[in-house]
């Protein structure tokens, strides 16, 4: 068996996330970063930013990442892993390029990357790989020695990701009034994406109706529903639903929308709903606004009891799962046989994103994949 404390050849872990504003003055510049190249007027960005202004212009995602960093560092230290953990964002400070520069100057040469997205999709995987390539290109232009960068596999079906969500659904069910609890419907929610992006998510052989993105979410939802049934004796009906659509109205996106779904379930006579945001690692803005604000308001209008279960966040079981993924990947890089932990029907995801996986509409260089620009 591989040594559970041996992380060689890696000498650092990079937590790579989306980023978010940390005050009212940050909101429009942050949205300009997110929408760069799309030509969206500043006035329109101010309108979009109202979601953030409702919360004082602060996205919770950065504090969530700080908590996860603390949890990872504690778990690593408790288990004897000598692996420093850094943090870089796609769209706000600390920026990815700045963090990679810091890591290079600290002498880091083999870097593992943990993206705060558990599933296959362009925006949840390939785009992060493109961001890594952009950052490496910037460091190369500065004359710095480039590190070798690898990305941890998708962890949607790792028990350390699933178990906290199962517990969250169980807690939410227990919070419902007893007379509606057993009849409650489970709505498993994730970020809507264009159907064209969903259909081409994952390796080429998985492309098709919904691609790997939908297939992976359905697998997670089924596992949670099965676990709830086993632990409560109640078989709750469930459906995968979507939220946070942001594209042009004429472009097809994944449906049904969570609010439309609440309308439909209420009309069908469902007595209560538990909304489980399985597509999100933490309670960031799209969870707080789209679920806790908009969806909750719709449920209240309908008189439909609703509870929203917790995301994984900095749960110690998730931190332990990341440690296991790190040591698993390190052992594989050393040429050792490894047992890859994964639940459900789909098995463990690939270590190296293959050519054609989650393609962009316009091809761009990417790192940490079979088509990597940087070896």
mmCIF file of C-alpha atoms in Angstrom:
data_model
loop_
_atom_site.group_PDB
_atom_site.id
_atom_site.type_symbol
_atom_site.label_atom_id
_atom_site.label_comp_id
_atom_site.label_asym_id
_atom_site.label_seq_id
_atom_site.Cartn_x
_atom_site.Cartn_y
_atom_site.Cartn_z
ATOM 1 C CA UNK A 1 0.000 0.000 0.000
ATOM 2 C CA UNK A 2 1.266 3.532 -0.756
ATOM 3 C CA UNK A 3 2.434 5.575 2.215
ATOM 4 C CA UNK A 4 -0.551 7.731 3.205
ATOM 5 C CA UNK A 5 1.833 10.559 4.161
ATOM 6 C CA UNK A 6 3.950 10.507 1.013
ATOM 7 C CA UNK A 7 2.975 13.337 -1.351
ATOM 8 C CA UNK A 8 6.058 13.164 -3.578
ATOM 9 C CA UNK A 9 6.613 14.252 -6.295
ATOM 10 C CA UNK A 10 4.333 17.148 -5.325
ATOM 11 C CA UNK A 11 5.546 20.039 -3.213
ATOM 12 C CA UNK A 12 2.396 22.216 -3.000
ATOM 13 C CA UNK A 13 -1.392 22.223 -3.356
ATOM 14 C CA UNK A 14 -3.178 25.151 -5.006
ATOM 15 C CA UNK A 15 -6.820 25.848 -4.131
ATOM 16 C CA UNK A 16 -8.216 27.386 -7.319
ATOM 17 C CA UNK A 17 -11.572 29.129 -7.118
ATOM 18 C CA UNK A 18 -13.841 31.655 -8.798
ATOM 19 C CA UNK A 19 -13.337 34.624 -6.471
ATOM 20 C CA UNK A 20 -15.799 37.266 -5.374
ATOM 21 C CA UNK A 21 -16.063 40.902 -4.263
ATOM 22 C CA UNK A 22 -15.326 41.788 -0.649
ATOM 23 C CA UNK A 23 -17.011 45.203 -0.537
ATOM 24 C CA UNK A 24 -19.358 47.476 -2.546
ATOM 25 C CA UNK A 25 -16.509 49.107 -4.466
ATOM 26 C CA UNK A 26 -15.343 45.687 -5.660
ATOM 27 C CA UNK A 27 -18.621 44.594 -7.252
ATOM 28 C CA UNK A 28 -18.430 46.238 -10.695
ATOM 29 C CA UNK A 29 -14.667 45.608 -11.166
ATOM 30 C CA UNK A 30 -15.261 41.981 -10.193
ATOM 31 C CA UNK A 31 -18.095 41.642 -12.720
ATOM 32 C CA UNK A 32 -15.887 43.282 -15.348
ATOM 33 C CA UNK A 33 -13.354 40.521 -14.718
ATOM 34 C CA UNK A 34 -16.034 37.831 -14.976
ATOM 35 C CA UNK A 35 -17.464 39.205 -18.238
ATOM 36 C CA UNK A 36 -14.228 40.411 -19.835
ATOM 37 C CA UNK A 37 -14.403 40.331 -23.630
ATOM 38 C CA UNK A 38 -18.207 40.280 -23.828
ATOM 39 C CA UNK A 39 -18.668 44.044 -24.194
ATOM 40 C CA UNK A 40 -21.245 44.390 -21.417
ATOM 41 C CA UNK A 41 -21.814 48.068 -20.449
ATOM 42 C CA UNK A 42 -20.924 49.171 -16.926
ATOM 43 C CA UNK A 43 -24.523 50.245 -16.259
ATOM 44 C CA UNK A 44 -25.704 46.720 -17.004
ATOM 45 C CA UNK A 45 -23.064 45.336 -14.653
ATOM 46 C CA UNK A 46 -24.376 47.622 -11.908
ATOM 47 C CA UNK A 47 -27.826 46.113 -12.429
ATOM 48 C CA UNK A 48 -26.438 42.587 -12.258
ATOM 49 C CA UNK A 49 -24.485 43.572 -9.156
ATOM 50 C CA UNK A 50 -27.660 44.241 -7.180
ATOM 51 C CA UNK A 51 -27.495 40.644 -5.956
ATOM 52 C CA UNK A 52 -24.184 41.464 -4.301
ATOM 53 C CA UNK A 53 -25.304 44.852 -3.001
ATOM 54 C CA UNK A 54 -28.132 43.124 -1.112
ATOM 55 C CA UNK A 55 -25.363 41.451 0.910
ATOM 56 C CA UNK A 56 -23.244 44.563 1.413
ATOM 57 C CA UNK A 57 -21.272 43.981 -1.785
ATOM 58 C CA UNK A 58 -19.588 40.942 -0.228
ATOM 59 C CA UNK A 59 -19.637 37.472 -1.716
ATOM 60 C CA UNK A 60 -19.276 34.746 0.901
ATOM 61 C CA UNK A 61 -17.071 32.664 -1.394
ATOM 62 C CA UNK A 62 -13.757 34.135 -0.230
ATOM 63 C CA UNK A 63 -14.505 33.500 3.437
ATOM 64 C CA UNK A 64 -15.674 30.012 2.494
ATOM 65 C CA UNK A 65 -12.333 29.415 0.798
ATOM 66 C CA UNK A 66 -10.430 30.732 3.814
ATOM 67 C CA UNK A 67 -12.330 28.261 5.988
ATOM 68 C CA UNK A 68 -11.525 25.442 3.553
ATOM 69 C CA UNK A 69 -7.854 26.427 3.549
ATOM 70 C CA UNK A 70 -7.819 26.226 7.339
ATOM 71 C CA UNK A 71 -9.554 22.836 7.257
ATOM 72 C CA UNK A 72 -7.099 21.460 4.691
ATOM 73 C CA UNK A 73 -4.057 22.712 6.565
ATOM 74 C CA UNK A 74 -5.335 21.251 9.828
ATOM 75 C CA UNK A 75 -6.163 17.907 8.248
ATOM 76 C CA UNK A 76 -2.786 17.716 6.510
ATOM 77 C CA UNK A 77 -0.935 18.560 9.710
ATOM 78 C CA UNK A 78 -2.976 16.071 11.760
ATOM 79 C CA UNK A 79 -2.106 13.301 9.305
ATOM 80 C CA UNK A 80 1.560 14.111 8.818
ATOM 81 C CA UNK A 81 1.362 15.551 5.304
ATOM 82 C CA UNK A 82 4.071 18.106 4.700
ATOM 83 C CA UNK A 83 2.347 19.950 1.867
ATOM 84 C CA UNK A 84 1.850 23.736 1.848
ATOM 85 C CA UNK A 85 -1.533 24.966 0.592
ATOM 86 C CA UNK A 86 -1.888 28.137 -1.485
ATOM 87 C CA UNK A 87 -4.978 29.918 -2.813
ATOM 88 C CA UNK A 88 -5.627 31.681 -6.119
ATOM 89 C CA UNK A 89 -8.778 32.915 -7.864
ATOM 90 C CA UNK A 90 -9.956 33.278 -11.416
ATOM 91 C CA UNK A 91 -11.702 36.647 -11.021
ATOM 92 C CA UNK A 92 -10.579 38.387 -7.807
ATOM 93 C CA UNK A 93 -7.743 38.670 -5.357
ATOM 94 C CA UNK A 94 -5.755 36.649 -4.627
ATOM 95 C CA UNK A 95 -5.417 36.270 -8.399
ATOM 96 C CA UNK A 96 -4.198 32.991 -9.835
ATOM 97 C CA UNK A 97 -1.208 34.491 -11.657
ATOM 98 C CA UNK A 98 -0.019 36.275 -8.514
ATOM 99 C CA UNK A 99 -0.321 33.091 -6.472
ATOM 100 C CA UNK A 100 1.521 30.978 -9.029
ATOM 101 C CA UNK A 101 4.294 33.587 -9.134
ATOM 102 C CA UNK A 102 4.533 33.385 -5.336
ATOM 103 C CA UNK A 103 4.693 29.596 -5.498
ATOM 104 C CA UNK A 104 7.486 29.654 -8.077
ATOM 105 C CA UNK A 105 9.462 32.140 -6.003
ATOM 106 C CA UNK A 106 8.951 29.848 -2.996
ATOM 107 C CA UNK A 107 10.616 27.075 -4.991
ATOM 108 C CA UNK A 108 7.512 25.013 -5.782
ATOM 109 C CA UNK A 109 8.055 22.882 -8.876
ATOM 110 C CA UNK A 110 5.324 20.193 -8.807
ATOM 111 C CA UNK A 111 1.917 21.638 -8.032
ATOM 112 C CA UNK A 112 -1.423 19.881 -7.569
ATOM 113 C CA UNK A 113 -4.553 21.953 -8.186
ATOM 114 C CA UNK A 114 -7.878 21.595 -6.373
ATOM 115 C CA UNK A 115 -10.658 23.419 -8.231
ATOM 116 C CA UNK A 116 -13.785 24.335 -6.265
ATOM 117 C CA UNK A 117 -15.960 22.543 -8.817
ATOM 118 C CA UNK A 118 -16.744 18.862 -8.446
ATOM 119 C CA UNK A 119 -18.166 18.081 -11.880
ATOM 120 C CA UNK A 120 -17.142 17.975 -15.540
ATOM 121 C CA UNK A 121 -18.055 21.007 -17.664
ATOM 122 C CA UNK A 122 -16.326 23.755 -19.584
ATOM 123 C CA UNK A 123 -16.818 26.376 -16.849
ATOM 124 C CA UNK A 124 -16.157 23.896 -14.047
ATOM 125 C CA UNK A 125 -13.004 22.300 -15.428
ATOM 126 C CA UNK A 126 -11.693 23.270 -18.868
ATOM 127 C CA UNK A 127 -11.918 27.007 -18.140
ATOM 128 C CA UNK A 128 -9.845 26.584 -14.996
ATOM 129 C CA UNK A 129 -7.280 24.709 -17.075
ATOM 130 C CA UNK A 130 -7.261 27.606 -19.551
ATOM 131 C CA UNK A 131 -6.759 30.022 -16.651
ATOM 132 C CA UNK A 132 -3.773 27.954 -15.524
ATOM 133 C CA UNK A 133 -2.290 28.112 -19.027
ATOM 134 C CA UNK A 134 -2.788 31.897 -19.118
ATOM 135 C CA UNK A 135 -1.046 32.267 -15.759
ATOM 136 C CA UNK A 136 1.852 30.038 -16.810
ATOM 137 C CA UNK A 137 2.211 32.026 -20.034
ATOM 138 C CA UNK A 138 2.434 35.236 -17.991
ATOM 139 C CA UNK A 139 5.161 33.761 -15.780
ATOM 140 C CA UNK A 140 7.012 32.475 -18.833
ATOM 141 C CA UNK A 141 6.968 36.001 -20.291
ATOM 142 C CA UNK A 142 8.533 37.213 -17.039
ATOM 143 C CA UNK A 143 11.370 34.713 -17.463
ATOM 144 C CA UNK A 144 10.405 32.587 -14.470
ATOM 145 C CA UNK A 145 11.016 28.848 -14.315
ATOM 146 C CA UNK A 146 7.669 27.164 -14.863
ATOM 147 C CA UNK A 147 6.387 24.490 -12.490
ATOM 148 C CA UNK A 148 4.618 21.329 -13.633
ATOM 149 C CA UNK A 149 0.935 21.640 -12.769
ATOM 150 C CA UNK A 150 -1.574 18.787 -12.395
ATOM 151 C CA UNK A 151 -5.266 18.984 -11.497
ATOM 152 C CA UNK A 152 -7.008 16.642 -9.063
ATOM 153 C CA UNK A 153 -9.736 14.485 -10.563
ATOM 154 C CA UNK A 154 -13.439 15.283 -10.263
ATOM 155 C CA UNK A 155 -14.616 14.403 -6.771
ATOM 156 C CA UNK A 156 -18.417 14.491 -7.149
ATOM 157 C CA UNK A 157 -18.749 10.849 -6.107
ATOM 158 C CA UNK A 158 -16.124 10.712 -3.363
ATOM 159 C CA UNK A 159 -17.742 9.745 -0.026
ATOM 160 C CA UNK A 160 -16.126 12.743 1.664
ATOM 161 C CA UNK A 161 -18.128 14.977 -0.672
ATOM 162 C CA UNK A 162 -21.330 12.931 -0.585
ATOM 163 C CA UNK A 163 -21.667 12.225 3.138
ATOM 164 C CA UNK A 164 -21.925 15.881 4.254
ATOM 165 C CA UNK A 165 -24.641 16.451 1.644
ATOM 166 C CA UNK A 166 -26.556 13.379 2.784
ATOM 167 C CA UNK A 167 -26.431 14.639 6.365
ATOM 168 C CA UNK A 168 -27.572 18.074 5.184
ATOM 169 C CA UNK A 169 -30.662 16.642 3.506
ATOM 170 C CA UNK A 170 -31.465 14.550 6.582
ATOM 171 C CA UNK A 171 -31.201 17.630 8.813
ATOM 172 C CA UNK A 172 -33.436 19.630 6.482
ATOM 173 C CA UNK A 173 -36.057 16.910 6.451
ATOM 174 C CA UNK A 174 -35.991 16.786 10.252
ATOM 175 C CA UNK A 175 -36.622 20.551 10.351
ATOM 176 C CA UNK A 176 -39.867 20.228 8.378
ATOM 177 C CA UNK A 177 -43.182 19.948 10.252
ATOM 178 C CA UNK A 178 -43.853 16.312 11.003
ATOM 179 C CA UNK A 179 -47.146 16.251 9.106
ATOM 180 C CA UNK A 180 -45.429 17.115 5.785
ATOM 181 C CA UNK A 181 -42.016 15.515 6.317
ATOM 182 C CA UNK A 182 -42.607 12.074 4.826
ATOM 183 C CA UNK A 183 -44.252 13.533 1.724
ATOM 184 C CA UNK A 184 -41.462 16.030 1.060
ATOM 185 C CA UNK A 185 -39.992 16.236 -2.431
ATOM 186 C CA UNK A 186 -36.212 16.497 -2.885
ATOM 187 C CA UNK A 187 -35.038 19.081 -5.445
ATOM 188 C CA UNK A 188 -31.354 18.592 -6.215
ATOM 189 C CA UNK A 189 -30.107 21.890 -7.612
ATOM 190 C CA UNK A 190 -27.075 22.802 -9.693
ATOM 191 C CA UNK A 191 -25.926 25.618 -11.960
ATOM 192 C CA UNK A 192 -27.688 25.698 -15.300
ATOM 193 C CA UNK A 193 -25.384 25.798 -18.310
ATOM 194 C CA UNK A 194 -26.125 25.984 -22.048
ATOM 195 C CA UNK A 195 -27.380 22.641 -23.328
ATOM 196 C CA UNK A 196 -24.634 22.705 -25.968
ATOM 197 C CA UNK A 197 -22.007 22.945 -23.211
ATOM 198 C CA UNK A 198 -23.685 20.163 -21.229
ATOM 199 C CA UNK A 199 -23.849 17.883 -24.265
ATOM 200 C CA UNK A 200 -20.078 18.170 -24.828
ATOM 201 C CA UNK A 201 -19.061 17.885 -21.170
ATOM 202 C CA UNK A 202 -16.667 15.147 -20.160
ATOM 203 C CA UNK A 203 -14.612 12.893 -22.460
ATOM 204 C CA UNK A 204 -15.700 12.589 -26.089
ATOM 205 C CA UNK A 205 -17.230 9.145 -25.547
ATOM 206 C CA UNK A 206 -19.604 10.659 -22.961
ATOM 207 C CA UNK A 207 -20.820 13.463 -25.213
ATOM 208 C CA UNK A 208 -24.509 13.417 -26.008
ATOM 209 C CA UNK A 209 -27.743 14.404 -24.294
ATOM 210 C CA UNK A 210 -26.559 16.249 -21.180
ATOM 211 C CA UNK A 211 -23.075 14.756 -21.387
ATOM 212 C CA UNK A 212 -21.077 13.956 -18.274
ATOM 213 C CA UNK A 213 -22.394 17.069 -16.488
ATOM 214 C CA UNK A 214 -25.963 15.835 -16.234
ATOM 215 C CA UNK A 215 -24.967 12.186 -15.806
ATOM 216 C CA UNK A 216 -22.704 12.980 -12.834
ATOM 217 C CA UNK A 217 -25.328 15.120 -11.111
ATOM 218 C CA UNK A 218 -27.999 12.452 -11.580
ATOM 219 C CA UNK A 219 -25.644 9.881 -10.060
ATOM 220 C CA UNK A 220 -25.035 12.074 -7.009
ATOM 221 C CA UNK A 221 -28.751 12.808 -6.590
ATOM 222 C CA UNK A 222 -29.572 9.102 -6.776
ATOM 223 C CA UNK A 223 -26.963 8.233 -4.171
ATOM 224 C CA UNK A 224 -28.246 10.879 -1.761
ATOM 225 C CA UNK A 225 -31.877 9.838 -2.270
ATOM 226 C CA UNK A 226 -30.943 6.179 -1.725
ATOM 227 C CA UNK A 227 -29.029 7.030 1.459
ATOM 228 C CA UNK A 228 -31.958 9.061 2.781
ATOM 229 C CA UNK A 229 -34.307 6.144 2.121
ATOM 230 C CA UNK A 230 -31.977 3.706 3.862
ATOM 231 C CA UNK A 231 -31.629 5.918 6.940
ATOM 232 C CA UNK A 232 -35.242 7.081 7.274
ATOM 233 C CA UNK A 233 -37.278 4.301 5.690
ATOM 234 C CA UNK A 234 -39.002 6.884 3.471
ATOM 235 C CA UNK A 235 -38.619 6.898 -0.308
ATOM 236 C CA UNK A 236 -38.789 10.586 -1.195
ATOM 237 C CA UNK A 237 -39.459 11.520 -4.830
ATOM 238 C CA UNK A 238 -36.727 13.699 -6.335
ATOM 239 C CA UNK A 239 -35.669 15.622 -9.422
ATOM 240 C CA UNK A 240 -32.552 17.366 -10.701
ATOM 241 C CA UNK A 241 -33.256 21.086 -11.199
ATOM 242 C CA UNK A 242 -31.236 24.108 -12.252
ATOM 243 C CA UNK A 243 -30.573 27.674 -11.159
ATOM 244 C CA UNK A 244 -28.531 30.794 -11.889
ATOM 245 C CA UNK A 245 -29.110 30.990 -15.646
ATOM 246 C CA UNK A 246 -27.299 34.032 -17.046
ATOM 247 C CA UNK A 247 -27.294 33.599 -20.834
ATOM 248 C CA UNK A 248 -29.223 35.204 -23.672
ATOM 249 C CA UNK A 249 -32.899 34.117 -23.756
ATOM 250 C CA UNK A 250 -32.646 32.574 -27.235
ATOM 251 C CA UNK A 251 -29.889 30.123 -26.215
ATOM 252 C CA UNK A 252 -31.202 26.848 -24.718
ATOM 253 C CA UNK A 253 -30.017 26.188 -21.159
ATOM 254 C CA UNK A 254 -30.643 23.219 -18.883
ATOM 255 C CA UNK A 255 -34.090 23.179 -17.274
ATOM 256 C CA UNK A 256 -36.286 23.147 -15.207
ATOM 257 C CA UNK A 257 -35.463 26.283 -13.246
ATOM 258 C CA UNK A 258 -35.811 25.870 -9.488
ATOM 259 C CA UNK A 259 -38.590 28.467 -9.160
ATOM 260 C CA UNK A 260 -40.580 26.956 -12.031
ATOM 261 C CA UNK A 261 -40.075 23.583 -10.400
ATOM 262 C CA UNK A 262 -41.500 24.858 -7.112
ATOM 263 C CA UNK A 263 -44.571 26.102 -8.993
ATOM 264 C CA UNK A 264 -45.013 22.725 -10.655
ATOM 265 C CA UNK A 265 -44.539 20.720 -7.457
ATOM 266 C CA UNK A 266 -47.001 22.922 -5.595
ATOM 267 C CA UNK A 267 -49.565 22.502 -8.362
ATOM 268 C CA UNK A 268 -49.053 18.727 -8.141
ATOM 269 C CA UNK A 269 -49.930 18.802 -4.440
ATOM 270 C CA UNK A 270 -46.499 18.190 -2.946
ATOM 271 C CA UNK A 271 -46.683 19.175 0.765
ATOM 272 C CA UNK A 272 -43.049 20.335 1.201
ATOM 273 C CA UNK A 273 -39.704 20.573 -0.584
ATOM 274 C CA UNK A 274 -36.085 20.183 0.477
ATOM 275 C CA UNK A 275 -33.722 21.956 -1.913
ATOM 276 C CA UNK A 276 -30.240 20.413 -1.953
ATOM 277 C CA UNK A 277 -27.577 22.473 -3.817
ATOM 278 C CA UNK A 278 -25.459 19.494 -4.860
ATOM 279 C CA UNK A 279 -23.723 21.414 -7.656
ATOM 280 C CA UNK A 280 -21.954 23.826 -5.303
ATOM 281 C CA UNK A 281 -19.054 23.285 -2.934
ATOM 282 C CA UNK A 282 -19.949 26.201 -0.640
ATOM 283 C CA UNK A 283 -22.733 28.659 0.200
ATOM 284 C CA UNK A 284 -21.574 31.356 -2.208
ATOM 285 C CA UNK A 285 -23.686 34.110 -3.767
ATOM 286 C CA UNK A 286 -25.658 31.938 -6.169
ATOM 287 C CA UNK A 287 -26.771 29.762 -3.263
ATOM 288 C CA UNK A 288 -27.591 32.688 -0.982
ATOM 289 C CA UNK A 289 -29.459 34.699 -3.620
ATOM 290 C CA UNK A 290 -30.959 32.182 -6.045
ATOM 291 C CA UNK A 291 -32.010 29.691 -3.381
ATOM 292 C CA UNK A 292 -32.178 31.459 -0.018
ATOM 293 C CA UNK A 293 -33.685 34.642 -1.460
ATOM 294 C CA UNK A 294 -35.516 34.015 -4.752
ATOM 295 C CA UNK A 295 -36.546 30.384 -4.359
ATOM 296 C CA UNK A 296 -37.476 30.864 -0.704
ATOM 297 C CA UNK A 297 -39.616 33.872 -1.607
ATOM 298 C CA UNK A 298 -41.394 31.830 -4.286
ATOM 299 C CA UNK A 299 -42.051 28.996 -1.824
ATOM 300 C CA UNK A 300 -43.465 31.455 0.692
ATOM 301 C CA UNK A 301 -45.761 32.938 -1.959
ATOM 302 C CA UNK A 302 -47.031 29.449 -2.698
ATOM 303 C CA UNK A 303 -47.385 28.530 0.962
ATOM 304 C CA UNK A 304 -45.029 25.619 0.304
ATOM 305 C CA UNK A 305 -42.812 24.618 3.236
ATOM 306 C CA UNK A 306 -39.207 24.623 2.000
ATOM 307 C CA UNK A 307 -35.873 23.901 3.585
ATOM 308 C CA UNK A 308 -32.477 24.351 1.943
ATOM 309 C CA UNK A 309 -29.811 21.849 2.921
ATOM 310 C CA UNK A 310 -26.186 22.748 3.523
ATOM 311 C CA UNK A 311 -23.348 22.609 1.038
ATOM 312 C CA UNK A 312 -20.151 20.745 1.890
ATOM 313 C CA UNK A 313 -18.106 23.869 2.665
ATOM 314 C CA UNK A 314 -15.199 23.190 5.014
ATOM 315 C CA UNK A 315 -16.597 19.967 6.469
ATOM 316 C CA UNK A 316 -13.715 17.896 7.914
ATOM 317 C CA UNK A 317 -14.837 14.919 5.820
ATOM 318 C CA UNK A 318 -14.334 16.973 2.668
ATOM 319 C CA UNK A 319 -10.879 18.058 3.810
ATOM 320 C CA UNK A 320 -10.056 14.390 4.451
ATOM 321 C CA UNK A 321 -11.321 13.519 0.967
ATOM 322 C CA UNK A 322 -8.958 16.060 -0.569
ATOM 323 C CA UNK A 323 -6.073 14.574 1.400
ATOM 324 C CA UNK A 324 -6.972 11.146 0.053
ATOM 325 C CA UNK A 325 -7.157 12.502 -3.509
ATOM 326 C CA UNK A 326 -3.744 14.129 -3.078
ATOM 327 C CA UNK A 327 -2.034 10.978 -1.814
ATOM 328 C CA UNK A 328 -3.845 8.857 -4.417
ATOM 329 C CA UNK A 329 -2.604 11.073 -7.254
ATOM 330 C CA UNK A 330 0.900 11.259 -5.807
ATOM 331 C CA UNK A 331 1.115 7.474 -5.600
ATOM 332 C CA UNK A 332 -0.120 7.164 -9.190
ATOM 333 C CA UNK A 333 2.525 9.643 -10.335
ATOM 334 C CA UNK A 334 5.143 7.481 -8.587
ATOM 335 C CA UNK A 335 3.896 4.497 -10.603
ATOM 336 C CA UNK A 336 2.254 2.682 -7.687
ATOM 337 C CA UNK A 337 -1.045 0.825 -7.775
ATOM 338 C CA UNK A 338 -3.803 2.820 -6.105
ATOM 339 C CA UNK A 339 -7.375 2.182 -5.036
ATOM 340 C CA UNK A 340 -9.491 5.110 -6.197
ATOM 341 C CA UNK A 341 -12.342 5.849 -3.829
ATOM 342 C CA UNK A 342 -15.660 6.522 -5.575
ATOM 343 C CA UNK A 343 -19.296 5.646 -4.893
ATOM 344 C CA UNK A 344 -22.183 5.154 -7.286
ATOM 345 C CA UNK A 345 -22.408 3.817 -10.807
ATOM 346 C CA UNK A 346 -19.815 5.954 -12.591
ATOM 347 C CA UNK A 347 -16.555 5.056 -10.868
ATOM 348 C CA UNK A 348 -13.540 7.281 -10.331
ATOM 349 C CA UNK A 349 -12.976 10.067 -12.825
ATOM 350 C CA UNK A 350 -9.856 10.403 -14.971
ATOM 351 C CA UNK A 351 -6.653 11.965 -13.622
ATOM 352 C CA UNK A 352 -5.793 13.601 -16.921
ATOM 353 C CA UNK A 353 -8.467 15.367 -18.963
ATOM 354 C CA UNK A 354 -8.377 13.746 -22.426
ATOM 355 C CA UNK A 355 -8.313 15.556 -25.740
ATOM 356 C CA UNK A 356 -11.794 16.829 -26.604
ATOM 357 C CA UNK A 357 -12.964 16.913 -22.981
ATOM 358 C CA UNK A 358 -15.350 19.830 -22.235
ATOM 359 C CA UNK A 359 -14.259 21.825 -25.315
ATOM 360 C CA UNK A 360 -14.469 25.591 -25.593
ATOM 361 C CA UNK A 361 -16.370 27.228 -28.449
ATOM 362 C CA UNK A 362 -13.125 28.901 -29.507
ATOM 363 C CA UNK A 363 -10.052 26.721 -28.846
ATOM 364 C CA UNK A 364 -7.644 28.140 -26.254
ATOM 365 C CA UNK A 365 -4.483 26.743 -24.664
ATOM 366 C CA UNK A 366 -5.028 24.747 -21.482
ATOM 367 C CA UNK A 367 -2.774 23.235 -18.842
ATOM 368 C CA UNK A 368 -3.009 20.035 -16.799
ATOM 369 C CA UNK A 369 -4.532 17.842 -19.503
ATOM 370 C CA UNK A 370 -3.628 15.477 -22.338
ATOM 371 C CA UNK A 371 -3.679 18.498 -24.657
ATOM 372 C CA UNK A 372 -1.670 20.642 -22.260
ATOM 373 C CA UNK A 373 0.346 23.498 -23.697
ATOM 374 C CA UNK A 374 2.724 23.150 -20.750
ATOM 375 C CA UNK A 375 4.186 19.718 -19.997
#
